[in-house]
Coordinates of C-alpha atoms and ligand atoms in Angstrom, one line a residue:
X1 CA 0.0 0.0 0.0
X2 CA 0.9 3.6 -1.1
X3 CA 2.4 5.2 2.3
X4 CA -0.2 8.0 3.0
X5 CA 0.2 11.6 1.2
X6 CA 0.3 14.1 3.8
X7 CA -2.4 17.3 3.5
X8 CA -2.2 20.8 4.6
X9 CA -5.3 23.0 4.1
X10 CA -5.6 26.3 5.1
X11 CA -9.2 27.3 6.4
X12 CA -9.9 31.2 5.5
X13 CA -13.1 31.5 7.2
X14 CA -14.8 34.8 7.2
X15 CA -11.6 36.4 6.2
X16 CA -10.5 38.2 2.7
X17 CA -12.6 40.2 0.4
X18 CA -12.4 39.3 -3.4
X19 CA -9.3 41.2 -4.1
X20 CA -7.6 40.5 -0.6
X21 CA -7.9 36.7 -1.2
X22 CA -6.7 37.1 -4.8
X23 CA -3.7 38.9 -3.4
X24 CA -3.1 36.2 -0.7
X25 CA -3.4 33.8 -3.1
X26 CA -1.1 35.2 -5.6
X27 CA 1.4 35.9 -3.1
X28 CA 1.4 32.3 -1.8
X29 CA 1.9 30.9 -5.5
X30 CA 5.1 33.0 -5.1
X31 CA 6.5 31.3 -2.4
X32 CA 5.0 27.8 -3.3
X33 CA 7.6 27.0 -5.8
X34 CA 9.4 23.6 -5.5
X35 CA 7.3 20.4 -4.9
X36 CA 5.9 20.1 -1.6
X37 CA 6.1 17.3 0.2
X38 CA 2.6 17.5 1.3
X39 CA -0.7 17.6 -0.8
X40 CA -2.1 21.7 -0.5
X41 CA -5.8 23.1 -0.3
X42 CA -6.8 26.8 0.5
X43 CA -10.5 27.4 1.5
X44 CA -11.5 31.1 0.9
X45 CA -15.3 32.1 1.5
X46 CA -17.5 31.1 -1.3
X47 CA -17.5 34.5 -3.2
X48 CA -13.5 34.3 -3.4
X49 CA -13.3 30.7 -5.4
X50 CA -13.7 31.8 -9.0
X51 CA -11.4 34.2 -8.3
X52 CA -9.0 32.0 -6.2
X53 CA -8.9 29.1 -8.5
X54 CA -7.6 31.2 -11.5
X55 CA -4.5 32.5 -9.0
X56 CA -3.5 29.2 -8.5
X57 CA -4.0 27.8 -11.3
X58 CA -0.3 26.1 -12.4
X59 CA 0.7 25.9 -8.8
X60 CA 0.7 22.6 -6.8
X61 CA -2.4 24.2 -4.6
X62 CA -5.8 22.7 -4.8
X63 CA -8.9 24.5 -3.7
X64 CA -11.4 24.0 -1.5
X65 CA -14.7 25.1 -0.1
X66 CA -15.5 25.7 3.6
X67 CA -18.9 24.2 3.2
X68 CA -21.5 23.2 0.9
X69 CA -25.3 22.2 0.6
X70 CA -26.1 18.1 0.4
X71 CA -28.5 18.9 -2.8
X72 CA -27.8 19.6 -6.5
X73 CA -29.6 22.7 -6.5
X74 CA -32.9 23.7 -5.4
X75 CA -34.5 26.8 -3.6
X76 CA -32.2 27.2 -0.9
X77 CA -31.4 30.2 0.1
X78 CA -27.8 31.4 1.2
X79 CA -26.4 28.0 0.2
X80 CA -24.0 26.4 -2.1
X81 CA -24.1 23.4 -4.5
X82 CA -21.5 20.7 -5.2
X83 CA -21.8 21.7 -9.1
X84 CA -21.4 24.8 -8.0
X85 CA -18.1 23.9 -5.7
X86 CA -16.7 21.9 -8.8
X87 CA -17.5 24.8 -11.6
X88 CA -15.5 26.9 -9.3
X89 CA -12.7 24.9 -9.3
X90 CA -13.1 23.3 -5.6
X91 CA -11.3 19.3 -5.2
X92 CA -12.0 19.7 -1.5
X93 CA -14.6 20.3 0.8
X94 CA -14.5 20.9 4.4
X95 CA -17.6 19.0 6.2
X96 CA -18.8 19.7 9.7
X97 CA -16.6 22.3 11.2
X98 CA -17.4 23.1 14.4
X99 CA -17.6 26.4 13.8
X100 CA -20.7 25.6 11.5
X101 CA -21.9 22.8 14.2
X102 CA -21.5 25.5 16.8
X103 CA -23.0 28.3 15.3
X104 CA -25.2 27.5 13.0
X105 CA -26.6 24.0 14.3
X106 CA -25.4 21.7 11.3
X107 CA -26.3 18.5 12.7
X108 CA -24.3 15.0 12.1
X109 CA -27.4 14.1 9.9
X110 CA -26.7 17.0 7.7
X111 CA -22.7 16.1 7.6
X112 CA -23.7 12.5 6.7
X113 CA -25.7 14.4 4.0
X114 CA -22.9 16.6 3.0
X115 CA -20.5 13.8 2.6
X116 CA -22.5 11.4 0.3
X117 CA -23.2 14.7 -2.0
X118 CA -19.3 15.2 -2.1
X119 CA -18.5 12.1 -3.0
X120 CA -21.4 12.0 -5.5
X121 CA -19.8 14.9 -6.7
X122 CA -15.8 13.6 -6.5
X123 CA -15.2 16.6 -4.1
X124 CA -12.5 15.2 -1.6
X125 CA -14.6 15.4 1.6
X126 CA -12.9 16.9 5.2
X127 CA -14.6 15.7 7.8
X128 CA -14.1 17.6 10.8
X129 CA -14.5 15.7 14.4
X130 CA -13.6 17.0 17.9
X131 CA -14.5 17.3 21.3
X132 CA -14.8 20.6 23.4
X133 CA -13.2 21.4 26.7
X134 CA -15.8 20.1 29.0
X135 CA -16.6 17.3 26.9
X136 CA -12.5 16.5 27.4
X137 CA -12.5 17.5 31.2
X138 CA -15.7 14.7 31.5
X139 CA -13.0 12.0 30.5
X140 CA -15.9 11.8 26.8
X141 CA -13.5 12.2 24.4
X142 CA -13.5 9.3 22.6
X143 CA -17.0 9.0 23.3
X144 CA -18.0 12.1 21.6
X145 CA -15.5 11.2 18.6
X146 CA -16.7 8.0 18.1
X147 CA -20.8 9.4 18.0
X148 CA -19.6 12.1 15.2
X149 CA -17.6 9.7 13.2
X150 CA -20.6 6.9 13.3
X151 CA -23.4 9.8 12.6
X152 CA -21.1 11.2 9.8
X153 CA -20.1 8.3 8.1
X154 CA -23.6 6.1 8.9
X155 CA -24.7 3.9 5.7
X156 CA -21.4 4.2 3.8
X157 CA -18.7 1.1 3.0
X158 CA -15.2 1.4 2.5
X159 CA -15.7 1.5 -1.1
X160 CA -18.2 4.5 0.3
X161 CA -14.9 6.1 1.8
X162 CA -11.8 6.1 -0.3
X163 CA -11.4 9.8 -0.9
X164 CA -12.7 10.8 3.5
X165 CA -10.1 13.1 4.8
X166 CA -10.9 13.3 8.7
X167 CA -9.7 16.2 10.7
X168 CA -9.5 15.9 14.2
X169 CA -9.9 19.3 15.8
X170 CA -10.2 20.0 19.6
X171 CA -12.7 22.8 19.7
X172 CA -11.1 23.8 22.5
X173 CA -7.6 24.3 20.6
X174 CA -9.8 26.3 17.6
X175 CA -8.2 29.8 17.5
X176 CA -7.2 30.0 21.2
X177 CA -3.7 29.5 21.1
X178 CA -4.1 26.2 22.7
X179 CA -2.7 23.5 20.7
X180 CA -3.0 19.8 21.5
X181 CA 0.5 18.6 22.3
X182 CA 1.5 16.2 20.1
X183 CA 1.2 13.3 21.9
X184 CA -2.5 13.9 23.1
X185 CA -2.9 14.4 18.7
X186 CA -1.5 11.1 18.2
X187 CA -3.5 9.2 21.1
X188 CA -6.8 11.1 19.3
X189 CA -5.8 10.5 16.0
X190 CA -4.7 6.2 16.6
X191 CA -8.0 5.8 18.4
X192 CA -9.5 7.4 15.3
X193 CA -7.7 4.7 13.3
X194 CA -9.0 2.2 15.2
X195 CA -12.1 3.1 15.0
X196 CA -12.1 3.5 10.7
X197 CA -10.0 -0.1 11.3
X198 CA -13.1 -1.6 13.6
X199 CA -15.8 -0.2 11.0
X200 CA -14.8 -0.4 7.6
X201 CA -11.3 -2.8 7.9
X202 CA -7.4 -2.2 7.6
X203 CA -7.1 -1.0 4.0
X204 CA -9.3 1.9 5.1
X205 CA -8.0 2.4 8.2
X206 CA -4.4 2.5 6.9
X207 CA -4.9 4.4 3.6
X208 CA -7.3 7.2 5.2
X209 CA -5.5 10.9 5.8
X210 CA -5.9 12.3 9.7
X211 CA -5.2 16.0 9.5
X212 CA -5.2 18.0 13.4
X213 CA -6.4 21.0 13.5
X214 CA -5.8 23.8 16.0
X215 CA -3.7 26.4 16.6
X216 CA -1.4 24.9 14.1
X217 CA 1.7 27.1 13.4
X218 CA 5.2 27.1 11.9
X219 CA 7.0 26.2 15.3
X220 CA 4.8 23.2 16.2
X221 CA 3.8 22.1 13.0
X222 CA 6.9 19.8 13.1
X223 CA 6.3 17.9 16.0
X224 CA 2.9 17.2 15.3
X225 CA 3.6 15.6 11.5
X226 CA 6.1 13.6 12.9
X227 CA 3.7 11.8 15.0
X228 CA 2.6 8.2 12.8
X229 CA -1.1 8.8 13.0
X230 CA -0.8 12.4 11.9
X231 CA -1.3 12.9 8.2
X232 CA -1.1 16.7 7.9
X233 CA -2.7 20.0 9.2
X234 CA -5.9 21.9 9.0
X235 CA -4.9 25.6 9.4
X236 CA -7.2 28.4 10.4
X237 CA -5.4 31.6 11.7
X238 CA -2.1 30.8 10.3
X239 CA -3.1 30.3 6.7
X240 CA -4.0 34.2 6.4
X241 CA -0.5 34.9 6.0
X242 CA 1.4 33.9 2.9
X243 CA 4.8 34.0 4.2
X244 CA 3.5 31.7 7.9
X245 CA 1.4 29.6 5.6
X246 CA 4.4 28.6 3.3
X247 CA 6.4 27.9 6.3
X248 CA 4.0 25.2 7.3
X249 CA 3.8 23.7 4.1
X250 CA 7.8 23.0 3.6
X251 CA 7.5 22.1 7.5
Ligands
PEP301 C1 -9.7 25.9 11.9 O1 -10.3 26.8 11.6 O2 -10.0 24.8 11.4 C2 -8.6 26.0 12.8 C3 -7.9 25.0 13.2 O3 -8.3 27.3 13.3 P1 -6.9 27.8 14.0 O4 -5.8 27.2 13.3 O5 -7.0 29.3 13.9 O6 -7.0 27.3 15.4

């Protein structure tokens, strides 16, 4: 088996108008010059994709959307479709963030949704799993990971599940400063493994990417992709500057 290709993705959020993210992404091109070692997505906000995708094009980076709606189109107001994502130029889509669990109640139904349409769609689905600070004080954990990764991935097979990134963020290490150390991302990440390895078998379990995410920057970035279970890095804060963002990339 092919050993796994590491990812980084950069999450923009609600950051970057049309021209800013253009900028950002021009100047990142710049820097991303020699092969990377690692497989590279930005996510800019919808609006900034078109745009986005024609900055990178001839560069090794791949883009990706922050979210998406499950259907094809329809009268849906505020929302984006995966034919939409893909005429934009999007390989990747991030599913489930807790930013969008938290504040906008998407529900691991919806997620389960999101990822069949992405792979319905070949858009390279991100899931994003993780526990918050209580739930982690309450020793839950692994409980609560192991309810969002059955609820998200609920009625698929492997087959199903060859393209699933999973990124395993802490909410509580979600633009606080407050990274997981690297041995608490690996403990997360094998039991994650497991988990795949339990439900859908080795080949899964050893093929699919686990990205962390949180608080990831240039000085730890390191020490977290040399742990074995750690497959690369979902990157909020730090991906809004070209010159931090490269450094993480050529980690
Ligand atoms: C994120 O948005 O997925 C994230 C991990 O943010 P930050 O790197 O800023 O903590």
């Amino acid at each position: 088996m092919e050993p796994r290709r590491p990812l980084i993705a950069g999450n923009w959020k609600m950051y970057k108008t049309i021209p800013e993210a253009i900028e950002l992404a021009q100047d990142l091109v710049k820097l991303v010059t020699t092969e990377p070692k690692a497989d590279v997505m930005i996510a800019p906000a919808f609006a900034a994709l078109y745009p986005v995708s024609q900055a990178i094009k001839n560069s090794p980076i791949a883009l990706g959307s922050q979210n998406m709606h499950w259907e094809q189109e329809g009268a849906y107001t505020g929302e984006i479709s995966p034919p939409m994502l893909v005429a934009s130029g999007c390989k990747y889509v991030i599913i489930g963030h807790s930013e969008r669990r938290q504040y906008f109640g998407e529900t691991d139904e919806a997620i389960n949704k999101k990822i069949a349409s992405a792979a319905r769609y070949n858009l390279i689905p991100i899931l994003c799993v993780g526990e918050t600070d209580e739930e982690r004080e309450g020793g839950m954990t692994f409980s609560i990971l192991d309810k969002q990764m059955e609820k998200g991935v609920e009625g698929f097979s492997s087959d199903d599940l060859q393209s699933l990134v999973i990124a395993y963020e802490p909410v509580w290490a979600i633009g606080t400063g407050k990274t997981a150390t690297k041995d608490q991302a690996q403990e997360v990440h094998n039991h994650i493994r497991r988990w795949i390895e339990k439900s859908f078998g080795n080949d899964l379990a050893k093929s699919i990417r686990i990205l962390y995410g949180g608080s990831v920057k240039p000085d730890n970035v390191e020490g977290l992709m040399a742990m074995p279970d750690v497959d690369g890095a979902l990157v909020g804060g730090a991906s809004l500057k070209a010159d931090v963002f490269s450094k993480i990339i050529y980690y």
